[in-house]
C-alpha atoms as one frame of an Amber mdcrd trajectory, in Angstrom:
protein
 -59.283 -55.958 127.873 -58.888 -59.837 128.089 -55.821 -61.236 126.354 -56.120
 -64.231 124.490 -54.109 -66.795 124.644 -53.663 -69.330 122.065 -53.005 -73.196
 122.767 -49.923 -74.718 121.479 -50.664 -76.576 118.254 -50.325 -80.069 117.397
 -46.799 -80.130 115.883 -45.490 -78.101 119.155 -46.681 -80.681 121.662 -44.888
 -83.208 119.780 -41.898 -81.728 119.607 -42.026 -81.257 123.039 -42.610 -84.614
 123.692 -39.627 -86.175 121.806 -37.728 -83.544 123.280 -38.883 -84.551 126.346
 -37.845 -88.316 125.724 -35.018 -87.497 124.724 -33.606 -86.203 127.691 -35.083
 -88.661 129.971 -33.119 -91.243 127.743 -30.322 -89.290 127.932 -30.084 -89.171
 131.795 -30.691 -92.534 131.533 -28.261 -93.301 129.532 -25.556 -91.940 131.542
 -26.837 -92.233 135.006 -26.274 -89.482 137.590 -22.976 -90.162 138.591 -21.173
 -87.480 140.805 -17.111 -87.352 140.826 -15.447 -90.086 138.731 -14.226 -91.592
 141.644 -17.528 -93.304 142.328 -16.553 -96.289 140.616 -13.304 -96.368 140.755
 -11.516 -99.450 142.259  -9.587 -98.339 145.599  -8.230-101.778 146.800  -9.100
-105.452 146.174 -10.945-107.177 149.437  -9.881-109.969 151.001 -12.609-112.848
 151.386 -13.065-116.548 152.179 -15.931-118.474 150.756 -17.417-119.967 153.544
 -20.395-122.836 153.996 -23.518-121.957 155.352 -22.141-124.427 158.864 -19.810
-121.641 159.434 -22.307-118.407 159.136 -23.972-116.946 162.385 -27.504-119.115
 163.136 -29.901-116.289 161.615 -28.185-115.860 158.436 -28.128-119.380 157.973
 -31.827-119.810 158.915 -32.325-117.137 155.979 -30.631-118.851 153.337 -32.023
-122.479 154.019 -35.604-120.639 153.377 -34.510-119.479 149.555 -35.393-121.438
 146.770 -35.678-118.575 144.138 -32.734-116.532 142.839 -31.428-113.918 145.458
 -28.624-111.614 146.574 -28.075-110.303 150.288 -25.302-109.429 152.812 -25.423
-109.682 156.333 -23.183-108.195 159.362 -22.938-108.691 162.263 -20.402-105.248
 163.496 -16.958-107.755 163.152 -17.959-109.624 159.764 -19.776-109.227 156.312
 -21.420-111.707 154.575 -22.124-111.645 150.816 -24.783-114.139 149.558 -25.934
-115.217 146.113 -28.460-117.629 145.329 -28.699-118.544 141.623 -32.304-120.338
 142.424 -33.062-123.622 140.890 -30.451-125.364 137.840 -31.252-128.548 136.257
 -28.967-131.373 137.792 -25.871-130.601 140.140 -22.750-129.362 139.041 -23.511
-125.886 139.028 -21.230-123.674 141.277 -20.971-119.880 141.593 -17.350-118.013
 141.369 -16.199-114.596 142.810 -14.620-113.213 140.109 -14.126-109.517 141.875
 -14.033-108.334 144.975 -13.384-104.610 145.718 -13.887-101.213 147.487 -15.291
 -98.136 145.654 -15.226 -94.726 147.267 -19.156 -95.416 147.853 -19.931 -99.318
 147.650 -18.381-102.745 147.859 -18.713-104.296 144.016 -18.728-107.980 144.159
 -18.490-109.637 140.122 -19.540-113.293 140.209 -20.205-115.944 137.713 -22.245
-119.000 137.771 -20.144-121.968 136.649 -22.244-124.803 134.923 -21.273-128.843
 135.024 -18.340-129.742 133.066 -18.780-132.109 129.876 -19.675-135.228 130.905
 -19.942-134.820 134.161 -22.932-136.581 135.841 -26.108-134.378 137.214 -28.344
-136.577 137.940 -32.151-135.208 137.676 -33.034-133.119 140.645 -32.972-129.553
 141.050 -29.858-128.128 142.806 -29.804-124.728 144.248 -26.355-123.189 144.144
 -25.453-120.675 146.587 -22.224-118.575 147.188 -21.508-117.113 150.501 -18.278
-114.480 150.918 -16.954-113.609 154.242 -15.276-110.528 154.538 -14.649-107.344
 156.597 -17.224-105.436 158.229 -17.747-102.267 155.850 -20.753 -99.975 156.164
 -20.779 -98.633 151.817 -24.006-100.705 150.121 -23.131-103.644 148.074 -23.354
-103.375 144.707 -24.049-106.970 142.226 -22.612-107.465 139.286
């Protein structure tokens, strides 16, 4: 005897699919964080912004070659180097702040802000390319943008 079986109907599979995005949102929504530590500040990092003279030769070589907006660190075992590159801004002026600095149980978050000219200040008509480099301890946790 052969049993039958009947295919979900129309209204089914749709509920199963909304269900379905719904839970993928969901997760999405609140990430897949582990202990609430993760994000926690531990302690504030010392740093020194530093210009790309004072940065080992093959970091340096990497920045000069960036024109477009980017974000990378660099260590060399004693140091760590945070770089942002805000790509090209209309005129001069433009400068790029640290506005946090700090140690989470599993990254380093750095906060930053690009700073535009003040009023009235003269830019002249070029493109500048405004880059931040941080210099702190040598830590292994990823780096994490904000």
């Amino acid at each position: 005897m052969a049993v039958r079986m009947k295919r979900p109907g129309k209204r089914v599979l749709a509920l199963l699919g909304i269900l379905a995005v719904f839970a993928a949102g969901c997760i999405g929504f609140t990430g897949c964080q582990g202990g609430s530590g993760d994000t926690e500040k531990i302690r504030d990092l010392e740093f020194t912004v530093t210009g790309e003279g004072e940065v080992p030769q093959a970091l340096a070589e990497l920045i000069g070659k960036k024109r477009k907006p980017f974000k990378l660190t660099y260590a060399d075992g004693q140091d760590m180097y945070i770089v942002i590159g805000e790509g090209p801004q209309t005129g001069g002026g433009y400068s790029i702040t640290v506005k946090e600095l700090y140690l989470t149980e599993n990254s380093v978050v750095i906060r930053t802000e690009l700073l535009g000219p003040e009023k009235g200040e003269a830019t002249g008509t070029d493109p500048s390319y405004p880059v931040l480099i941080v210099k702190t301890e040598f830590l292994e946790e990823p780096v994490v943008f904000q």
